[in-house]
PDB file of C-alpha atoms in Angstrom:
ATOM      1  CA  UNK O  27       6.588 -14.806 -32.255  1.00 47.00           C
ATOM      2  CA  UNK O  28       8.821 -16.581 -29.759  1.00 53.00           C
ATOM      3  CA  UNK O  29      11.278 -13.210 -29.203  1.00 56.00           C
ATOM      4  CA  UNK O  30       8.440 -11.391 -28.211  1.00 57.00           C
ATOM      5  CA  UNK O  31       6.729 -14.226 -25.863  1.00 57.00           C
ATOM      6  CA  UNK O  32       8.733 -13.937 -23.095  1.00 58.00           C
ATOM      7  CA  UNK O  33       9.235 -10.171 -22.719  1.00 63.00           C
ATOM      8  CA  UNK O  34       5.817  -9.728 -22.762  1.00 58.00           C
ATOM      9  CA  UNK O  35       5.894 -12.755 -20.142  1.00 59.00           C
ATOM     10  CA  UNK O  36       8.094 -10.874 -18.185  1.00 59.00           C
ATOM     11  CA  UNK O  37       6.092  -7.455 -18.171  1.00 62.00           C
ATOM     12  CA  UNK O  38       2.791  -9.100 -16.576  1.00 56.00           C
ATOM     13  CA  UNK O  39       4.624 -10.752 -14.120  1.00 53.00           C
ATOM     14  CA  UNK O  40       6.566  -7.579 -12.693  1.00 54.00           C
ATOM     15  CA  UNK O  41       3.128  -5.975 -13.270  1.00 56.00           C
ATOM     16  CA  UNK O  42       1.221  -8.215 -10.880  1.00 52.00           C
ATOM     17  CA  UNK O  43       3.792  -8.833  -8.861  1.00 49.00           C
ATOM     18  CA  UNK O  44       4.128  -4.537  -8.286  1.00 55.00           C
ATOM     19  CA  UNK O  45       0.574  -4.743  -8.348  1.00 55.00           C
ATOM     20  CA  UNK O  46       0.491  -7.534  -5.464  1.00 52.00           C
ATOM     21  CA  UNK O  47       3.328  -6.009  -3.379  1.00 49.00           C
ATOM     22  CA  UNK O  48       2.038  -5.220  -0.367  1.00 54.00           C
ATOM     23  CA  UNK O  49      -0.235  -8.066  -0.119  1.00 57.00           C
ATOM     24  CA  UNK O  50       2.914 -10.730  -0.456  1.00 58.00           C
ATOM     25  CA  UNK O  51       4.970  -8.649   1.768  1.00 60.00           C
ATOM     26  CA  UNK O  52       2.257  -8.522   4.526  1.00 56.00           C
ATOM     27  CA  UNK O  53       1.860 -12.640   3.457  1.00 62.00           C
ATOM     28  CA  UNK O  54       5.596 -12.988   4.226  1.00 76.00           C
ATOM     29  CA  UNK O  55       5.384 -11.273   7.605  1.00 80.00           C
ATOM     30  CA  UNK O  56       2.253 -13.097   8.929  1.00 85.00           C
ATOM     31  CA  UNK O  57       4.424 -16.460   8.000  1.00 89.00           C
ATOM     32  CA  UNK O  58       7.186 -15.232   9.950  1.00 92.00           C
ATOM     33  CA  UNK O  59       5.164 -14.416  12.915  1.00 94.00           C
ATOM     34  CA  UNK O  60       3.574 -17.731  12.820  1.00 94.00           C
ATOM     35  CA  UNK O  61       7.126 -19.702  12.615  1.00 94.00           C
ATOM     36  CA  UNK O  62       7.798 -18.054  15.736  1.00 95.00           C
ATOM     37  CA  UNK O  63       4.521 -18.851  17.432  1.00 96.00           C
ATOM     38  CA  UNK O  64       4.934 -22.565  16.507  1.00 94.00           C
ATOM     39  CA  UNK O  65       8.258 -22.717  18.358  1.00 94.00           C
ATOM     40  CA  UNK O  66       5.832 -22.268  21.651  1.00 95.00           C
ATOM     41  CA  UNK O  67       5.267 -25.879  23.429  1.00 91.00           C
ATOM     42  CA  UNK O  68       2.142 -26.959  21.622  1.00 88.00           C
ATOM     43  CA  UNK O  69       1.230 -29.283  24.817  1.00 89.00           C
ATOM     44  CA  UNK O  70       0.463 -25.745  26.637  1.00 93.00           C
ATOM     45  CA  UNK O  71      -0.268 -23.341  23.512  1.00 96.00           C
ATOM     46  CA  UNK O  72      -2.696 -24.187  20.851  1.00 96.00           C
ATOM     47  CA  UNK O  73      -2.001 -22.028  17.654  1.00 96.00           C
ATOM     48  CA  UNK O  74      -4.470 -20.957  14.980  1.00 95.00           C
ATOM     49  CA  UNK O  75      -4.249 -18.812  12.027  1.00 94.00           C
ATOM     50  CA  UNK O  76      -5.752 -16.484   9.658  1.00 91.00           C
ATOM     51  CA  UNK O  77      -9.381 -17.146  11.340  1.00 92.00           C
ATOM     52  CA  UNK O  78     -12.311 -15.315   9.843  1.00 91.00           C
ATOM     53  CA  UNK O  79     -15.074 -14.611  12.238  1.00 92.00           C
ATOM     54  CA  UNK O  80     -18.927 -13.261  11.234  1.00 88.00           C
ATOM     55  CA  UNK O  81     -19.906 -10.259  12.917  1.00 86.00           C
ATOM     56  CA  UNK O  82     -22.835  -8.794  14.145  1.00 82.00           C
ATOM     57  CA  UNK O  83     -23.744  -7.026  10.969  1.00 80.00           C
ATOM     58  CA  UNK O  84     -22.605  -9.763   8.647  1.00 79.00           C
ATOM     59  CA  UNK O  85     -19.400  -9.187   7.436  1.00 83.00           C
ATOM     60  CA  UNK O  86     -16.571 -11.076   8.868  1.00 87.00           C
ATOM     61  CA  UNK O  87     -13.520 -10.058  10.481  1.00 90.00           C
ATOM     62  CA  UNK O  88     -10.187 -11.816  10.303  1.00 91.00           C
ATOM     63  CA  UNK O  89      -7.404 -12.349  12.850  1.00 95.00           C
ATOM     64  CA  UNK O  90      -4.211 -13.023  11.551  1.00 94.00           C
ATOM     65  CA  UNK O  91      -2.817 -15.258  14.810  1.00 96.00           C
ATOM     66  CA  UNK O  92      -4.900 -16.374  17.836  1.00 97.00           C
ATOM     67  CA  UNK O  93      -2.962 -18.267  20.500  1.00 97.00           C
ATOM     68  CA  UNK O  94      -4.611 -20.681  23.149  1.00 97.00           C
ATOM     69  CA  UNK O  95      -2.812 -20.719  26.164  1.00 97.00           C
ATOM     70  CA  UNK O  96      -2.688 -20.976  29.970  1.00 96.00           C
ATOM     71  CA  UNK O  97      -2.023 -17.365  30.040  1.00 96.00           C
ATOM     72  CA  UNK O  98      -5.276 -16.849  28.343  1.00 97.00           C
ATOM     73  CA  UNK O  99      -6.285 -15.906  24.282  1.00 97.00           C
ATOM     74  CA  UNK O 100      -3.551 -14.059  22.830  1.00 98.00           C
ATOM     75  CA  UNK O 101      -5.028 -12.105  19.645  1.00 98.00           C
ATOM     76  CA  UNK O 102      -2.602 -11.079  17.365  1.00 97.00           C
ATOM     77  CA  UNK O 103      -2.180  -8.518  14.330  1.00 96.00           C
ATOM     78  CA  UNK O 104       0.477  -8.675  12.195  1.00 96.00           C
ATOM     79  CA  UNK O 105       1.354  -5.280  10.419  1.00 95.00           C
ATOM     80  CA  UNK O 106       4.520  -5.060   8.121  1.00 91.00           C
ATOM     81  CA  UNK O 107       5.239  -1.564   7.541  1.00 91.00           C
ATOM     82  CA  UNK O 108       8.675   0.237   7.716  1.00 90.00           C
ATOM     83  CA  UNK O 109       9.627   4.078   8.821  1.00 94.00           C
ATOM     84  CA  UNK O 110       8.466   5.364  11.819  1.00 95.00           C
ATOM     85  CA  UNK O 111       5.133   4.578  13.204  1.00 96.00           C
ATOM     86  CA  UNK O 112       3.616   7.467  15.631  1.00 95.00           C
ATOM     87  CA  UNK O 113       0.477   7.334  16.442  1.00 93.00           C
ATOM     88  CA  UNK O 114      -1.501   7.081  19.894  1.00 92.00           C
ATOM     89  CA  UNK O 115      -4.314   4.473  21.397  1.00 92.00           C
ATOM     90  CA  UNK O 116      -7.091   6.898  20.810  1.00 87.00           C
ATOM     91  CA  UNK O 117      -6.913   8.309  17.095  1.00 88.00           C
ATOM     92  CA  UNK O 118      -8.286   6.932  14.667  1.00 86.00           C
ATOM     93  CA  UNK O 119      -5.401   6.277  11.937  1.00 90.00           C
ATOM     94  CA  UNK O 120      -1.432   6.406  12.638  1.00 95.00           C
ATOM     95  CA  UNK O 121       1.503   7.523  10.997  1.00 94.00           C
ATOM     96  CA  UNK O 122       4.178   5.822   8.709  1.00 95.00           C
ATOM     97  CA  UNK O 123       6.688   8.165   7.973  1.00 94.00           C
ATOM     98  CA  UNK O 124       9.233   7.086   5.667  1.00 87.00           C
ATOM     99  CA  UNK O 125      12.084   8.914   4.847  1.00 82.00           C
ATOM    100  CA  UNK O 126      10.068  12.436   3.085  1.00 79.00           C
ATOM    101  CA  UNK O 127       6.743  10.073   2.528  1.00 87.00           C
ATOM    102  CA  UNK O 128       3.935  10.003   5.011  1.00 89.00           C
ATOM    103  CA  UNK O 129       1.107   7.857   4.897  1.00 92.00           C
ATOM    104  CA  UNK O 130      -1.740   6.842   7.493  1.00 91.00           C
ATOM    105  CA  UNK O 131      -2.590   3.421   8.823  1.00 92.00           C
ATOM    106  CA  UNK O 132      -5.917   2.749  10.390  1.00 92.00           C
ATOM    107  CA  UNK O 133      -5.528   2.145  14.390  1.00 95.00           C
ATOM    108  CA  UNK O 134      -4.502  -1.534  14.808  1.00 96.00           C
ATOM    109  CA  UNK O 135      -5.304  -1.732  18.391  1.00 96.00           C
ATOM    110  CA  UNK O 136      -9.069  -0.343  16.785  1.00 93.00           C
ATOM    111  CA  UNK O 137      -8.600  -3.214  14.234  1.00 93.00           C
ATOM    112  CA  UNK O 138      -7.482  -5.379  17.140  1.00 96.00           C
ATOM    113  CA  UNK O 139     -10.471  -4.534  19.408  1.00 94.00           C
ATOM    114  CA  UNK O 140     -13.065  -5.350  16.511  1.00 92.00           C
ATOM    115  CA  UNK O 141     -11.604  -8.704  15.678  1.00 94.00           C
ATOM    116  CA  UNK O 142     -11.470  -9.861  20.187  1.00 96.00           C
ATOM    117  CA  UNK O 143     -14.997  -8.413  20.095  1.00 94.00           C
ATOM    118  CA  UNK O 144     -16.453 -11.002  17.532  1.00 94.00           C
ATOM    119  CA  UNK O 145     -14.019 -13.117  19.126  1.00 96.00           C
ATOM    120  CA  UNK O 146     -16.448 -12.507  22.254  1.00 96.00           C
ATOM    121  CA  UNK O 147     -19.361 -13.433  20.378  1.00 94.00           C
ATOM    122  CA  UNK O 148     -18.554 -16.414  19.377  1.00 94.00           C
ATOM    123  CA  UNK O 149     -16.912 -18.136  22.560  1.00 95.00           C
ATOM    124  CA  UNK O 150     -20.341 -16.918  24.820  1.00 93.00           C
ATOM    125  CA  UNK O 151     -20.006 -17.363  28.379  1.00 89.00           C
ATOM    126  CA  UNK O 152     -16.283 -18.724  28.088  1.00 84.00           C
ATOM    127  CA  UNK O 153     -15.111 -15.637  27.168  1.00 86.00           C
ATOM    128  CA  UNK O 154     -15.761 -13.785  30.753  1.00 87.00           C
ATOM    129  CA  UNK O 155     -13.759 -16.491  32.165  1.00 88.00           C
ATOM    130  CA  UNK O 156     -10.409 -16.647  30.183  1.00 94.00           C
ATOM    131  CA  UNK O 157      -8.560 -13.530  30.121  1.00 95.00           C
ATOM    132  CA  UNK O 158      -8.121 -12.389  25.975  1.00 96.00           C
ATOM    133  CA  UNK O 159      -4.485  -9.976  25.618  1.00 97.00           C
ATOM    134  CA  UNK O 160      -4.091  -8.118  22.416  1.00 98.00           C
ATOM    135  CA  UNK O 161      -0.759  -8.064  20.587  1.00 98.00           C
ATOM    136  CA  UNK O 162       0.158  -5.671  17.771  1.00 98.00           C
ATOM    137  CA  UNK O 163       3.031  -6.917  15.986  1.00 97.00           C
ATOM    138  CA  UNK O 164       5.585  -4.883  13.454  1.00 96.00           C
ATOM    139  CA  UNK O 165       8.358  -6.235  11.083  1.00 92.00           C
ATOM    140  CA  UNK O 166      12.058  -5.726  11.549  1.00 90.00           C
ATOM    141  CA  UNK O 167      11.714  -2.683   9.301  1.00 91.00           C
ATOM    142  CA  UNK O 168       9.523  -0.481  11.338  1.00 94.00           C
ATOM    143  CA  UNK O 169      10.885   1.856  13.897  1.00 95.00           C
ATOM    144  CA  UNK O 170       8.024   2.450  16.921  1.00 96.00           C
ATOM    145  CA  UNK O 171       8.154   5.970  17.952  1.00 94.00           C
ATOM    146  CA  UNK O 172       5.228   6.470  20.520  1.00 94.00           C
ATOM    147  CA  UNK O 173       5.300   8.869  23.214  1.00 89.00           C
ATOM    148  CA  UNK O 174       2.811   7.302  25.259  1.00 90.00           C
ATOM    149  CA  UNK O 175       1.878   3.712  26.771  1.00 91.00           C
ATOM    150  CA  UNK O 176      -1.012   1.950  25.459  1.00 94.00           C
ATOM    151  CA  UNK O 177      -3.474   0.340  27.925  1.00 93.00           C
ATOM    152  CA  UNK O 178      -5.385  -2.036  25.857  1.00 92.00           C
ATOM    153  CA  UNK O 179      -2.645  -3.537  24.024  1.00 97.00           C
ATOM    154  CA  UNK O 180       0.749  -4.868  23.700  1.00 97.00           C
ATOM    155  CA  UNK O 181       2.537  -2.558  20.367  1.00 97.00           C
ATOM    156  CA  UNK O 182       5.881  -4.697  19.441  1.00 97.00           C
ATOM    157  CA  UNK O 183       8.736  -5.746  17.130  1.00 96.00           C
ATOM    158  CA  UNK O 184       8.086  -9.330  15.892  1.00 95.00           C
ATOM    159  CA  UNK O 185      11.462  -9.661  17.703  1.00 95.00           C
ATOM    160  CA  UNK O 186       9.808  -9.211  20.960  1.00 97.00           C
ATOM    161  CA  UNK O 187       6.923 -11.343  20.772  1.00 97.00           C
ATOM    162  CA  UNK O 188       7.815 -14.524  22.466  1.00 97.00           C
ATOM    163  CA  UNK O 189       9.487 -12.308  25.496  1.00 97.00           C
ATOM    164  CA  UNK O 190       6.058 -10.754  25.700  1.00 97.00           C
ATOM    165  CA  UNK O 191       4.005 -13.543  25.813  1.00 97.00           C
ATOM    166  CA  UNK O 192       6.511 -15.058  28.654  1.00 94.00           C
ATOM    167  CA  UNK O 193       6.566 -11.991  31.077  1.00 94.00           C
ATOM    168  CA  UNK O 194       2.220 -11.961  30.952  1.00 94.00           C
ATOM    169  CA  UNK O 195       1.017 -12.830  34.607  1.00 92.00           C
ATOM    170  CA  UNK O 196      -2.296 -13.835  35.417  1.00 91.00           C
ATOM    171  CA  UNK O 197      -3.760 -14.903  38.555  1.00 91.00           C
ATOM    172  CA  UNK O 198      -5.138 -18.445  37.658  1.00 92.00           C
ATOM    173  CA  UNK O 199      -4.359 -20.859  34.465  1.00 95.00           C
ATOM    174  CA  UNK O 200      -6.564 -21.199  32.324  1.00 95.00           C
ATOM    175  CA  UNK O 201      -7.284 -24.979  32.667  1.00 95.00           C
ATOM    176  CA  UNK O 202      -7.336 -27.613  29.877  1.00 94.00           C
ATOM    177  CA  UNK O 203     -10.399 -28.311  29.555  1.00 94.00           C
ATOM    178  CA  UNK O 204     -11.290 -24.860  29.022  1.00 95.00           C
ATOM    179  CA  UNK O 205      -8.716 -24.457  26.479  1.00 95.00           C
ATOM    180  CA  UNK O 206     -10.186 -27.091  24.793  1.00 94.00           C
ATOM    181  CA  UNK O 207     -13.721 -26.015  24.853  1.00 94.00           C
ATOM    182  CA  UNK O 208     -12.499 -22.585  22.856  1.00 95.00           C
ATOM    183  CA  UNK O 209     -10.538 -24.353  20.304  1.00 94.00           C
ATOM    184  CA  UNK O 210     -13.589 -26.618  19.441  1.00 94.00           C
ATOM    185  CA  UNK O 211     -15.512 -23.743  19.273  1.00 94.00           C
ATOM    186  CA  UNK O 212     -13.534 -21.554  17.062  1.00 95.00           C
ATOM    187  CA  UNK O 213     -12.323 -24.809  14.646  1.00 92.00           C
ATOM    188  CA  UNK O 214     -15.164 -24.396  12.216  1.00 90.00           C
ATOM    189  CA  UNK O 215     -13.717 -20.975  11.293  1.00 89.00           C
ATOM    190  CA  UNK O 216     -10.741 -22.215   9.722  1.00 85.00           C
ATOM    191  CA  UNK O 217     -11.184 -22.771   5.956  1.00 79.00           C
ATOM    192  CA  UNK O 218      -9.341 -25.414   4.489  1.00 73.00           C
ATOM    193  CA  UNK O 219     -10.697 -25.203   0.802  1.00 71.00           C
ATOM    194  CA  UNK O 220      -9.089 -22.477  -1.252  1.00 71.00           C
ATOM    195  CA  UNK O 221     -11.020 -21.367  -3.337  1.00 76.00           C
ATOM    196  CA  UNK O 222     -13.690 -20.767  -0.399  1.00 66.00           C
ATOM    197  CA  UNK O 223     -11.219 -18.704   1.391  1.00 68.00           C
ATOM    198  CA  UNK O 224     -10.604 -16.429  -1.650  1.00 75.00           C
ATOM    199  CA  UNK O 225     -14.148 -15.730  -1.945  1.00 74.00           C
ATOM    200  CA  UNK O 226     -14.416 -14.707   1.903  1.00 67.00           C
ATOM    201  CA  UNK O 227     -11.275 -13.180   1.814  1.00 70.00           C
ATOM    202  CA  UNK O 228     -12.758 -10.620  -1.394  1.00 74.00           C
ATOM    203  CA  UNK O 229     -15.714  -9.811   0.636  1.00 73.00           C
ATOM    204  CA  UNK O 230     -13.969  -9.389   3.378  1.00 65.00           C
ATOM    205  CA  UNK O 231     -11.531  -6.932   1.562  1.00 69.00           C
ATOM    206  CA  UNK O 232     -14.427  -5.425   0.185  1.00 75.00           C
ATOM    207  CA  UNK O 233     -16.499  -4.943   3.455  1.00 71.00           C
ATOM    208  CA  UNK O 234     -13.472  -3.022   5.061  1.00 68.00           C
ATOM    209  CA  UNK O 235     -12.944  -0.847   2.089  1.00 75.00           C
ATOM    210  CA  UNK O 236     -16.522   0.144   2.814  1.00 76.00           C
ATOM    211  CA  UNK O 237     -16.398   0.493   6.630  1.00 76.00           C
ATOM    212  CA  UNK O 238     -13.669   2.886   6.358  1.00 77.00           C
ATOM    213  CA  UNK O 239     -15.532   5.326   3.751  1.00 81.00           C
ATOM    214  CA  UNK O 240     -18.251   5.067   6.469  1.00 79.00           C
ATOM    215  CA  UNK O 241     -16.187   6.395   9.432  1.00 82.00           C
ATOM    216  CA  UNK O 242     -14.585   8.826   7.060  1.00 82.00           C
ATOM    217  CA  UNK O 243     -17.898  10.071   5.762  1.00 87.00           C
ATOM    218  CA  UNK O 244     -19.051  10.464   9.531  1.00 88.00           C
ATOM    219  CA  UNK O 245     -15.710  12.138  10.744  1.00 87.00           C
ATOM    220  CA  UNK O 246     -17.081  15.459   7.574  1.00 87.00           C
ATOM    221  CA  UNK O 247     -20.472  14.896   8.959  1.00 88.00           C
ATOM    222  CA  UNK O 248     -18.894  15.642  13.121  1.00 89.00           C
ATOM    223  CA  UNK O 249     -20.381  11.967  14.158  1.00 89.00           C
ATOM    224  CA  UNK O 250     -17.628   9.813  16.384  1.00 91.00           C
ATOM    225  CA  UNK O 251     -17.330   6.773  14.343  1.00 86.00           C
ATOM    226  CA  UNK O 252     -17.197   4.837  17.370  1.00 81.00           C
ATOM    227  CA  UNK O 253     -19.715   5.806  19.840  1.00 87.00           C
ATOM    228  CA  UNK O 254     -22.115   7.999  17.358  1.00 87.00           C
ATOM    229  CA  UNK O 255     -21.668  11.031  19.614  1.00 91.00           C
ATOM    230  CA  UNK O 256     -21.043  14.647  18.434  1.00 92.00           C
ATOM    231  CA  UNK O 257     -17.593  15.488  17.104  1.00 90.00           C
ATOM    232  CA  UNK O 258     -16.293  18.873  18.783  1.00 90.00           C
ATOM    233  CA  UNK O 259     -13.273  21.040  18.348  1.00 88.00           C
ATOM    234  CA  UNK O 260     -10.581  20.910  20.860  1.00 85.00           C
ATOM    235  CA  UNK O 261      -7.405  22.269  21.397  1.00 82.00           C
ATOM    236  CA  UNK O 262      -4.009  20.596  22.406  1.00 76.00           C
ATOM    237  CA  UNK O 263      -0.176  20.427  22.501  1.00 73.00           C
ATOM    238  CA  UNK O 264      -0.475  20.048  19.059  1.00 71.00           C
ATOM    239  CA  UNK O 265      -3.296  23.101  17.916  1.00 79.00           C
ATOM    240  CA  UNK O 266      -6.904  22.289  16.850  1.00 82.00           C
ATOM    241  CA  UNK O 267      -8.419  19.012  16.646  1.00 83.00           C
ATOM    242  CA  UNK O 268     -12.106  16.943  17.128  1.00 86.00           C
ATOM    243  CA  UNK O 269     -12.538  15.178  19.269  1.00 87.00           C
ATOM    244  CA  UNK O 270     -15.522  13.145  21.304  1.00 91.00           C
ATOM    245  CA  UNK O 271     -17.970  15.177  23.421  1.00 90.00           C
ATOM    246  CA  UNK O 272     -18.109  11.767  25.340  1.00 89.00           C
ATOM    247  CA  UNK O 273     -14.923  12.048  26.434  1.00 86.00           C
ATOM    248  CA  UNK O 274     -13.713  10.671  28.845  1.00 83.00           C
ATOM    249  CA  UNK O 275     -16.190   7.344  28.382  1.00 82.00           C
ATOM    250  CA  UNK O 276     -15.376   7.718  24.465  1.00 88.00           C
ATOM    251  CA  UNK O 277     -11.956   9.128  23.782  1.00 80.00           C
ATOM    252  CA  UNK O 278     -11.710   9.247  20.091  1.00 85.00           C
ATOM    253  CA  UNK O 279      -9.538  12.064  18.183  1.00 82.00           C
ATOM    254  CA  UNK O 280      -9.369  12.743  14.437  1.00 78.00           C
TER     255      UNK O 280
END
């Protein structure tokens, strides 16, 4: 029974380890991202991560890395893909194009957005006074291949990160005490028992599963999945596509 123990052994391990991939890969890079946020003075920056905040409708969202310092909140998503990544601020997924495979990505700076708006919620009134950047980071192994600036967030190489964080300008410090008052408040949202996080972590998994089929099922029906307005046909560089008849308050494209 013994020569056929640890074959078998060896079959459920590559199994759930093939099965796992992308989910210790993505582990890896969010530990590499966070080595290299812990290298910041922690007198000045205050680091935090994988925080899971409730949102309005119940489910939570989670934020990989959030970063307390003078500069202000620095939210952070961590996204280990590799190819190219195209893609623009305004459309709902992106590409990964790896050598003849292509795959979409939902919009990080959407994700992004999402997690500094419950972010929002919970800080209150401190959260008009300390200025929140967002950060999209990639692994070593992606190549970024956008034609156009984004507005609303920083889109980098994990390689960059620190360099970004340093050239940020802001007008006024954010002062101690106020950095103070937002890490007390957001404290309580990191779990320290295990087996706790797991369970939020599976509805959390869960929840997002579900919010995509949503937006998907409203893109068919010609409903913006972010503002609720009408979906219309459009034409551009590229031929036909929908987009918002809100535009230019709403500027979603599918």
């Amino acid at each position: 029974m013994d020569s056929y123990f640890f074959p078998v052994l060896m079959l459920v391990v590559i199994w759930i380890l093939n099965r796992n991939f992308a989910t210790i890969k993505g582990w890896i890079e969010e530990r590499h991202v966070a080595n290299i946020l812990s290298s910041l003075d922690s007198q000045n920056y205050s680091l935090m991560n994988d925080l899971y905040l409730p949102k309005e409708n119940g489910q939570t969202t989670q934020i990989d890395h959030l970063l307390i310092s003078p500069k202000g909140i620095f939210v952070i998503e961590t996204k280990n893909y590799k190819g190219w990544i195209t893609g623009s601020e305004h459309s709902q997924y992106w590409n990964q194009t790896n050598y003849q495979r292509k795959d979409k990505l939902y919009n990080p700076i959407w994700q992004n957005s999402g997690h500094i708006k419950a972010l929002e919620t919970i800080l209150g009134d401190a959260a008009s006074e300390i200025p929140i950047h967002s950060i999209i980071v990639f692994g070593k192994q992606a190549t970024l291949k956008f034609k156009e600036p984004f507005k609303n967030a920083f889109v980098i190489k994990s390689s960059e990160l620190l360099a970004t964080i340093n050239k940020i300008q802001v007008t006024q410090e954010v002062s101690l005490f106020k950095r103070g008052k937002v890490k007390q408040l957001l404290v309580p949202f990191l779990i320290q028992d295990q087996k706790q996080k797991r369970e939020i972590k599976k509805k959390h998994v869960s929840d997002i599963k579900n919010e995509l089929k949503q937006k998907k099922t409203m893109v068919t029906e010609n409903i913006c999945p972010r503002c609720g307005s009408p979906l219309v046909s459009r034409t551009g560089k590229k031929g036909k596509f929908k987009g918002c008849s809100s535009f230019p308050k709403c500027r979603f494209i599918a």
